[in-house]
Amino acid sequence: MKTVRHLVIALSALLAFSGCKKAGKGASGTAGGSGGGAVSGTAKSKAGTGGATTSGSGGATTNSAAKGPDDNSDVASQLKGPTDPARMPKAPDTPPAEVAARVIVVKYITANDPGDAKRNKDAASKRAALLAKLARQKDSDFVALAKKYSDAGEAPDRVYKIGPDSKLPFAKVAMALGEGQVSHPLGTRYGYYIVMRDKPQEVSTAHIQLVYKGAELAPVAFKRSKEDAKKLAQKVLAKALKGGNFSVLAATYSDSPSKMRGGVIRPLSEERLKKYAKGFDAYYKAALATEVGQVHDKVVETPYGFHIIKRLPLKKILAQHILIVFKGSAAAAAQTTTRRKEEARVLAGKVRLKVLRKKKSFEELARKYSEDAGSAQKGGMLPPFARGEMVPKFEQFAFALKPGAVSDVVESRMGFHIIKRVR
């Protein structure tokens, strides 16, 4: 959602939304789909956790020593430990808004884009079943297995960010797994996929930022010396470590615009830092080293100044909205409208009543009335988002809703919103 995201307020250089890395060849050799790069096209494959389940021996990939193209003894010989029940596929109680997943790909000679594969389809099916069993062994390292056995090409250890609208052929399987679980092999026209749902590759934080004169990215107006900033940071850190309310401390002391939302900022990832925020490694490392719910025990310095960091649980939700703009609101569509604020409020109220009457679906009404160009034609659907990614008022109401519920008319700097929580 372009219009709402433009007003995310927190560490602008640090928090610039990076999207997803440009996909490399991935599992099929081409990019496509959504959520961090994808295999091209959509495979007509069995969804869920089905697929090949037959085990056996025979077959080798081109990167492992074996007797012949259909010999799988190199994998079968590694099956020594017991299966870890926690790694068996089981759908989560609550459908996730987004997951991180890794895959092992087993190609065969007649698959689309077979690469260097020499094995036949039957041997590939058996190999995939063996690899799934191997990946579920207690203490098995999925990344190491992917590097050794996957036919994924350039990036066998790649992490895919997957949401409900992902076009990846293994997306439905990934969304149906619990964290740490390994799927049954999934047969597609690209080959067989063994999917593991990984831990999120992002970290959610709140911070208190204390800027000083001379800091690389400090606003010119700041006159505070570095010494004074550090002393104040130590004082605030002591309060936070003693159990002081972090949101109140942020609102009282922080120099960041994020103080208006308790210091919460957009989730960080290594990818985003490398691409858009060099120099913030110390912040990210400190966050990773801190337990969820705890305050990091040291003041951290970045090009902005000093930071007190609290790690938060990472939670993403899925929501739809209908945006009604007015002249003077911050949304892009407001630049061409002549609608006054009160007129927009009345129209938003009428649209909400239409939503509640359910004569037309939320998607239909969003396509007809919403003035958010980024989501209107998608039925108002927004990408999965965490706290710190939307304008505060919108975010506050979206997170407060239960799945399936519709908000009152919500005013933000963008205009008036009708929000529906999906999951």
Coordinates of C-alpha atoms in Angstrom, one line a residue:
M1 CA 0.0 0.0 0.0
K2 CA 1.9 2.9 -1.3
T3 CA 0.0 5.8 0.2
V4 CA -0.1 4.6 3.8
R5 CA 3.5 3.3 3.7
H6 CA 4.8 6.7 2.6
L7 CA 4.1 8.1 6.1
V8 CA 5.9 5.5 8.2
I9 CA 7.8 7.6 10.7
A10 CA 10.8 6.2 12.2
L11 CA 14.5 6.4 11.5
S12 CA 13.9 7.3 7.8
A13 CA 17.2 6.2 6.5
L14 CA 17.4 3.1 8.7
L15 CA 13.8 2.1 8.1
A16 CA 13.4 2.7 4.3
F17 CA 11.3 -0.2 3.1
S18 CA 13.5 -2.4 1.0
G19 CA 10.9 -4.8 -0.4
C20 CA 12.5 -8.0 -1.3
K21 CA 15.8 -8.8 -2.9
K22 CA 15.7 -9.1 -6.6
A23 CA 15.2 -12.8 -7.2
G24 CA 18.0 -14.8 -8.7
K25 CA 17.3 -17.9 -10.6
G26 CA 16.0 -19.4 -7.4
A27 CA 14.6 -22.9 -7.7
S28 CA 13.6 -22.8 -11.3
G29 CA 16.2 -20.4 -12.8
T30 CA 13.8 -17.4 -13.2
A31 CA 12.2 -14.9 -10.9
G32 CA 8.5 -14.3 -10.3
G33 CA 5.7 -14.5 -7.8
S34 CA 5.9 -12.5 -4.6
G35 CA 7.6 -12.3 -1.3
G36 CA 11.3 -12.3 -1.8
G37 CA 11.7 -13.8 -5.2
A38 CA 10.1 -16.7 -6.8
V39 CA 10.1 -19.6 -9.1
S40 CA 8.6 -18.5 -12.4
G41 CA 5.0 -19.4 -13.1
T42 CA 2.6 -21.3 -10.9
A43 CA 2.8 -25.0 -10.8
K44 CA -0.4 -27.1 -11.0
S45 CA 0.6 -29.1 -8.0
K46 CA -1.1 -30.7 -5.1
A47 CA -1.4 -28.2 -2.3
G48 CA -1.0 -28.8 1.4
T49 CA 1.6 -31.2 2.6
G50 CA 1.0 -33.9 0.0
G51 CA 3.3 -35.1 -2.7
A52 CA 5.7 -38.0 -3.0
T53 CA 6.1 -40.1 0.0
T54 CA 7.8 -43.2 -1.3
S55 CA 11.2 -43.9 0.1
G56 CA 13.9 -46.0 -1.5
S57 CA 17.5 -45.9 -2.7
G58 CA 19.2 -45.0 -6.0
G59 CA 20.2 -41.7 -7.8
A60 CA 22.6 -38.8 -7.3
T61 CA 22.6 -35.1 -7.9
T62 CA 25.4 -33.7 -10.0
N63 CA 27.1 -32.3 -6.9
S64 CA 27.4 -35.6 -4.9
A65 CA 29.4 -38.7 -5.5
A66 CA 27.2 -41.6 -6.4
K67 CA 27.0 -44.7 -8.6
G68 CA 24.7 -43.4 -11.2
P69 CA 22.0 -40.9 -12.1
D70 CA 19.2 -42.9 -10.5
D71 CA 21.1 -44.0 -7.4
N72 CA 20.1 -42.5 -4.0
S73 CA 22.4 -44.4 -1.7
D74 CA 24.3 -41.2 -0.8
V75 CA 21.1 -39.9 0.9
A76 CA 19.8 -43.3 2.2
S77 CA 23.1 -43.9 4.0
Q78 CA 22.6 -40.8 6.1
L79 CA 19.3 -42.0 7.6
K80 CA 20.5 -43.0 11.0
G81 CA 18.7 -40.9 13.6
P82 CA 15.1 -40.9 14.9
T83 CA 12.5 -38.6 13.5
D84 CA 11.8 -35.5 15.5
P85 CA 8.0 -35.3 16.0
A86 CA 8.3 -31.5 16.2
R87 CA 9.4 -31.4 12.6
M88 CA 6.4 -33.3 11.2
P89 CA 4.0 -31.1 9.2
K90 CA 1.0 -29.8 11.1
A91 CA -1.1 -26.8 10.1
P92 CA -0.8 -23.9 12.6
D93 CA -3.9 -23.2 14.7
T94 CA -4.0 -19.6 13.4
P95 CA -3.1 -19.0 9.8
P96 CA 0.0 -16.8 9.6
A97 CA 0.1 -13.5 7.6
E98 CA 3.5 -14.3 6.4
V99 CA 6.2 -17.0 6.7
A100 CA 9.9 -17.5 6.0
A101 CA 10.7 -20.7 4.2
R102 CA 13.6 -22.6 2.8
V103 CA 13.5 -25.4 0.2
I104 CA 15.4 -28.4 -1.1
V105 CA 14.7 -28.9 -4.8
V106 CA 15.1 -32.3 -6.5
K107 CA 15.0 -32.0 -10.3
Y108 CA 14.6 -34.7 -13.0
I109 CA 15.5 -34.8 -16.6
T110 CA 11.9 -34.2 -17.9
A111 CA 11.1 -31.4 -15.5
N112 CA 10.8 -27.8 -16.6
D113 CA 14.3 -26.3 -16.5
P114 CA 16.0 -29.6 -15.4
G115 CA 19.4 -28.0 -15.1
D116 CA 22.1 -30.6 -14.9
A117 CA 19.7 -33.3 -13.6
K118 CA 20.2 -36.8 -15.1
R119 CA 17.8 -38.8 -12.9
N120 CA 14.4 -39.9 -14.0
K121 CA 11.1 -38.7 -12.4
D122 CA 10.7 -41.9 -10.3
A123 CA 14.2 -41.6 -8.9
A124 CA 13.6 -37.9 -8.1
S125 CA 10.4 -38.8 -6.2
K126 CA 12.3 -41.4 -4.1
R127 CA 15.2 -39.1 -3.5
A128 CA 12.8 -36.3 -2.4
A129 CA 11.1 -38.7 0.1
L130 CA 14.5 -39.7 1.5
L131 CA 15.6 -36.1 1.9
A132 CA 12.3 -35.2 3.7
K133 CA 13.0 -38.0 6.1
L134 CA 16.6 -36.9 6.5
A135 CA 15.5 -33.3 7.2
R136 CA 13.2 -34.4 10.0
Q137 CA 15.9 -36.3 11.8
K138 CA 16.7 -35.0 15.3
D139 CA 19.4 -32.3 15.1
S140 CA 19.3 -32.3 11.3
D141 CA 20.6 -29.1 9.7
F142 CA 18.2 -28.1 6.9
V143 CA 20.5 -25.4 5.5
A144 CA 23.5 -27.8 5.3
L145 CA 21.3 -30.4 3.6
A146 CA 20.1 -27.8 1.1
K147 CA 23.7 -26.7 0.3
K148 CA 24.7 -30.3 -0.2
Y149 CA 21.8 -31.9 -2.0
S150 CA 19.5 -29.2 -3.5
D151 CA 19.3 -28.6 -7.2
A152 CA 18.2 -25.0 -6.6
G153 CA 21.1 -23.6 -8.6
E154 CA 22.6 -20.3 -7.4
A155 CA 21.2 -20.0 -3.9
P156 CA 20.3 -23.4 -2.3
D157 CA 20.2 -21.8 1.2
R158 CA 17.9 -19.0 0.2
V159 CA 15.1 -17.8 2.5
Y160 CA 11.8 -17.0 0.8
K161 CA 9.3 -14.5 2.4
I162 CA 5.9 -15.8 1.6
G163 CA 2.4 -14.3 2.0
P164 CA -1.1 -15.4 1.0
D165 CA -0.8 -13.9 -2.4
S166 CA 2.6 -15.5 -3.3
K167 CA 2.8 -17.3 -6.6
L168 CA 5.6 -19.6 -5.6
P169 CA 4.6 -23.2 -6.4
F170 CA 5.3 -24.2 -2.8
A171 CA 3.7 -21.2 -1.1
K172 CA 0.5 -23.0 0.1
V173 CA 2.7 -25.8 1.6
A174 CA 4.9 -23.2 3.4
M175 CA 1.8 -21.4 4.8
A176 CA 0.4 -24.6 6.2
L177 CA 3.5 -25.5 8.2
G178 CA 4.4 -24.6 11.8
E179 CA 7.8 -23.0 12.5
G180 CA 10.6 -25.6 12.2
Q181 CA 8.4 -28.2 10.5
V182 CA 9.3 -30.0 7.2
S183 CA 6.8 -30.8 4.5
H184 CA 6.2 -34.0 2.6
P185 CA 7.8 -33.7 -0.8
L186 CA 5.7 -31.6 -3.2
G187 CA 5.6 -32.6 -6.8
T188 CA 5.5 -29.8 -9.4
R189 CA 6.5 -29.4 -13.0
Y190 CA 9.8 -27.9 -11.8
G191 CA 10.7 -30.9 -9.7
Y192 CA 10.1 -31.9 -6.1
Y193 CA 10.2 -29.5 -3.2
I194 CA 10.9 -30.2 0.4
V195 CA 9.9 -27.1 2.3
M196 CA 10.9 -26.0 5.8
R197 CA 9.2 -23.1 7.6
D198 CA 12.0 -21.1 9.2
K199 CA 12.1 -18.5 11.9
P200 CA 11.4 -14.9 10.7
Q201 CA 14.4 -13.2 9.3
E202 CA 13.4 -9.9 10.8
V203 CA 13.6 -8.4 14.2
S204 CA 11.1 -6.0 15.8
T205 CA 12.2 -3.3 18.1
A206 CA 11.3 -0.1 19.9
H207 CA 14.0 2.5 20.6
I208 CA 14.8 5.7 22.4
Q209 CA 17.1 7.8 20.2
L210 CA 19.3 10.6 21.6
V211 CA 20.9 12.8 18.9
Y212 CA 24.0 14.9 19.3
K213 CA 25.6 17.7 17.3
G214 CA 28.1 16.2 14.9
A215 CA 26.5 12.8 14.5
E216 CA 26.6 11.8 10.8
L217 CA 22.9 11.9 10.3
A218 CA 21.9 14.3 13.0
P219 CA 19.6 17.3 12.1
V220 CA 21.6 20.5 12.0
A221 CA 19.3 22.1 14.6
F222 CA 20.6 19.8 17.4
K223 CA 23.1 21.5 19.8
R224 CA 23.5 18.8 22.4
S225 CA 27.1 17.6 22.8
K226 CA 28.1 14.0 22.3
E227 CA 29.1 13.8 26.0
D228 CA 25.8 15.1 27.2
A229 CA 23.9 12.8 24.9
K230 CA 25.8 9.8 26.2
K231 CA 25.2 10.8 29.8
L232 CA 21.5 11.2 29.2
A233 CA 21.4 7.9 27.3
Q234 CA 22.9 6.1 30.2
K235 CA 20.4 7.7 32.6
V236 CA 17.5 6.6 30.4
L237 CA 18.9 3.1 30.0
A238 CA 19.1 2.7 33.8
K239 CA 15.4 3.7 34.1
A240 CA 14.5 1.2 31.3
L241 CA 16.5 -1.6 32.9
K242 CA 14.7 -1.0 36.2
G243 CA 11.4 -1.7 34.6
G244 CA 10.4 1.8 33.6
N245 CA 7.6 2.0 31.0
F246 CA 9.5 2.0 27.7
S247 CA 6.7 3.7 25.8
V248 CA 6.6 6.5 28.3
L249 CA 10.4 6.8 28.3
A250 CA 10.4 7.0 24.5
A251 CA 7.7 9.7 24.5
T252 CA 9.6 11.7 27.2
Y253 CA 13.2 11.5 26.0
S254 CA 13.4 10.2 22.4
D255 CA 14.5 12.5 19.5
S256 CA 13.0 10.2 16.9
P257 CA 9.5 10.7 15.4
S258 CA 8.8 7.1 16.6
K259 CA 8.3 8.6 20.1
M260 CA 4.7 9.1 19.0
R261 CA 4.2 5.3 18.9
G262 CA 6.2 4.3 21.9
G263 CA 9.5 4.1 20.0
V264 CA 8.3 1.2 17.8
I265 CA 10.0 1.1 14.4
R266 CA 9.7 -1.0 11.2
P267 CA 11.2 -4.5 11.6
L268 CA 14.8 -4.8 10.6
S269 CA 16.5 -7.5 8.5
E270 CA 20.1 -8.0 7.5
E271 CA 19.0 -7.6 3.9
R272 CA 17.5 -4.2 4.5
L273 CA 20.5 -3.0 6.4
K274 CA 22.9 -4.0 3.7
K275 CA 20.8 -2.4 1.0
Y276 CA 19.7 0.8 2.6
A277 CA 21.3 1.5 6.0
K278 CA 25.0 0.9 6.2
G279 CA 26.4 1.8 9.5
F280 CA 23.5 0.4 11.5
D281 CA 25.0 -3.1 12.0
A282 CA 25.5 -2.3 15.7
Y283 CA 21.8 -1.7 16.2
Y284 CA 20.8 -4.9 14.5
K285 CA 23.3 -7.0 16.3
A286 CA 22.3 -5.6 19.6
A287 CA 18.6 -6.4 18.8
L288 CA 19.4 -9.9 17.8
A289 CA 21.4 -10.4 21.0
T290 CA 18.5 -9.4 23.2
E291 CA 15.7 -11.6 24.4
V292 CA 12.2 -10.8 23.2
G293 CA 10.6 -8.4 25.7
Q294 CA 13.9 -7.3 27.2
V295 CA 15.9 -4.1 27.0
H296 CA 19.5 -4.3 25.6
D297 CA 21.9 -3.7 28.5
K298 CA 24.1 -1.2 26.7
V299 CA 23.7 2.1 24.9
V300 CA 24.2 1.6 21.2
E301 CA 25.7 4.2 18.8
T302 CA 24.7 4.7 15.2
P303 CA 25.1 7.5 12.6
Y304 CA 22.1 9.1 14.3
G305 CA 23.4 9.2 17.8
F306 CA 22.8 6.9 20.8
H307 CA 20.0 4.4 21.2
I308 CA 18.3 2.4 24.0
I309 CA 16.8 -0.7 22.3
K310 CA 14.0 -3.0 23.4
R311 CA 13.3 -6.1 21.4
L312 CA 9.6 -6.8 20.7
P313 CA 7.8 -9.9 19.5
L314 CA 7.5 -9.9 15.7
K315 CA 3.9 -10.2 14.7
K316 CA 2.5 -9.5 11.3
I317 CA -1.2 -9.2 10.3
L318 CA -3.2 -9.1 7.1
A319 CA -5.8 -6.5 6.5
Q320 CA -7.9 -4.8 3.8
H321 CA -8.9 -1.2 3.7
I322 CA -10.9 1.4 1.7
L323 CA -9.4 4.8 1.7
I324 CA -11.5 8.0 1.1
V325 CA -9.3 11.1 0.6
F326 CA -10.0 14.8 1.0
K327 CA -8.3 18.0 -0.2
G328 CA -5.3 18.5 2.1
S329 CA -4.8 14.9 3.2
A330 CA -1.5 13.3 2.6
A331 CA -2.5 10.5 0.2
A332 CA -1.4 10.8 -3.4
A333 CA -5.0 10.9 -4.7
A334 CA -5.7 14.0 -2.5
Q335 CA -3.6 16.1 -4.9
T336 CA -6.3 16.0 -7.5
T337 CA -9.5 15.9 -5.4
T338 CA -11.8 18.8 -4.6
R339 CA -13.6 16.9 -1.9
R340 CA -13.8 18.7 1.5
K341 CA -12.9 16.8 4.7
E342 CA -16.5 16.7 6.0
E343 CA -17.7 15.4 2.6
A344 CA -15.1 12.6 2.8
R345 CA -16.1 11.7 6.3
V346 CA -19.8 11.3 5.2
L347 CA -18.8 9.3 2.2
A348 CA -16.6 7.0 4.3
G349 CA -19.5 6.4 6.7
K350 CA -21.8 5.5 3.8
V351 CA -19.3 3.1 2.4
R352 CA -18.9 1.5 5.8
L353 CA -22.6 0.9 6.0
K354 CA -22.5 -0.9 2.6
V355 CA -19.7 -3.1 4.0
L356 CA -21.7 -4.0 7.0
R357 CA -24.9 -4.8 5.0
K358 CA -22.8 -7.3 3.0
K359 CA -24.9 -6.9 -0.2
K360 CA -21.5 -6.6 -1.9
S361 CA -18.2 -8.0 -0.8
F362 CA -15.5 -5.8 0.8
E363 CA -13.4 -6.5 -2.3
E364 CA -16.1 -5.2 -4.7
L365 CA -16.6 -2.0 -2.6
A366 CA -12.8 -1.5 -2.3
R367 CA -12.5 -1.6 -6.1
K368 CA -15.3 0.8 -6.5
Y369 CA -14.6 3.4 -3.7
S370 CA -11.0 3.1 -2.5
E371 CA -8.6 5.8 -3.5
D372 CA -5.5 3.9 -2.5
A373 CA -4.1 3.1 -5.9
G374 CA -1.8 0.5 -4.5
S375 CA -4.5 -1.7 -3.0
A376 CA -7.9 -0.8 -4.6
Q377 CA -7.7 -3.2 -7.5
K378 CA -6.6 -6.0 -5.1
G379 CA -9.8 -5.6 -3.2
G380 CA -8.2 -3.4 -0.6
M381 CA -5.7 -6.1 0.4
L382 CA -2.5 -4.8 1.9
P383 CA 0.8 -6.7 2.2
P384 CA 1.4 -8.3 5.6
F385 CA 2.6 -5.7 8.0
A386 CA 4.0 -5.4 11.5
R387 CA 3.9 -2.6 14.1
G388 CA 6.0 0.3 12.9
E389 CA 5.1 -0.1 9.2
M390 CA 1.9 1.9 8.9
V391 CA 0.9 5.4 10.0
P392 CA 0.1 5.2 13.8
K393 CA -3.6 5.7 13.8
F394 CA -4.2 3.1 11.0
E395 CA -1.9 0.6 12.7
Q396 CA -3.5 1.1 16.1
F397 CA -7.0 0.2 14.8
A398 CA -5.9 -2.6 12.5
F399 CA -4.1 -4.5 15.3
A400 CA -7.0 -4.0 17.7
L401 CA -9.4 -5.7 15.4
K402 CA -10.2 -9.4 15.6
P403 CA -9.9 -11.4 12.3
G404 CA -13.1 -10.8 10.2
A405 CA -14.0 -7.6 12.1
V406 CA -14.5 -4.2 10.4
S407 CA -13.5 -0.9 12.0
D408 CA -15.3 2.3 12.5
V409 CA -14.3 5.1 10.1
V410 CA -10.7 5.8 11.0
E411 CA -9.1 9.1 10.3
S412 CA -5.3 9.3 9.5
R413 CA -3.2 11.8 7.7
M414 CA -4.0 9.9 4.5
G415 CA -7.7 10.3 4.8
F416 CA -10.5 8.2 6.1
H417 CA -10.2 4.4 6.3
I418 CA -12.6 1.5 6.6
I419 CA -10.4 -1.4 7.8
K420 CA -11.1 -5.1 7.8
R421 CA -8.7 -7.5 9.6
V422 CA -8.2 -10.7 7.6
R423 CA -5.8 -12.6 9.8

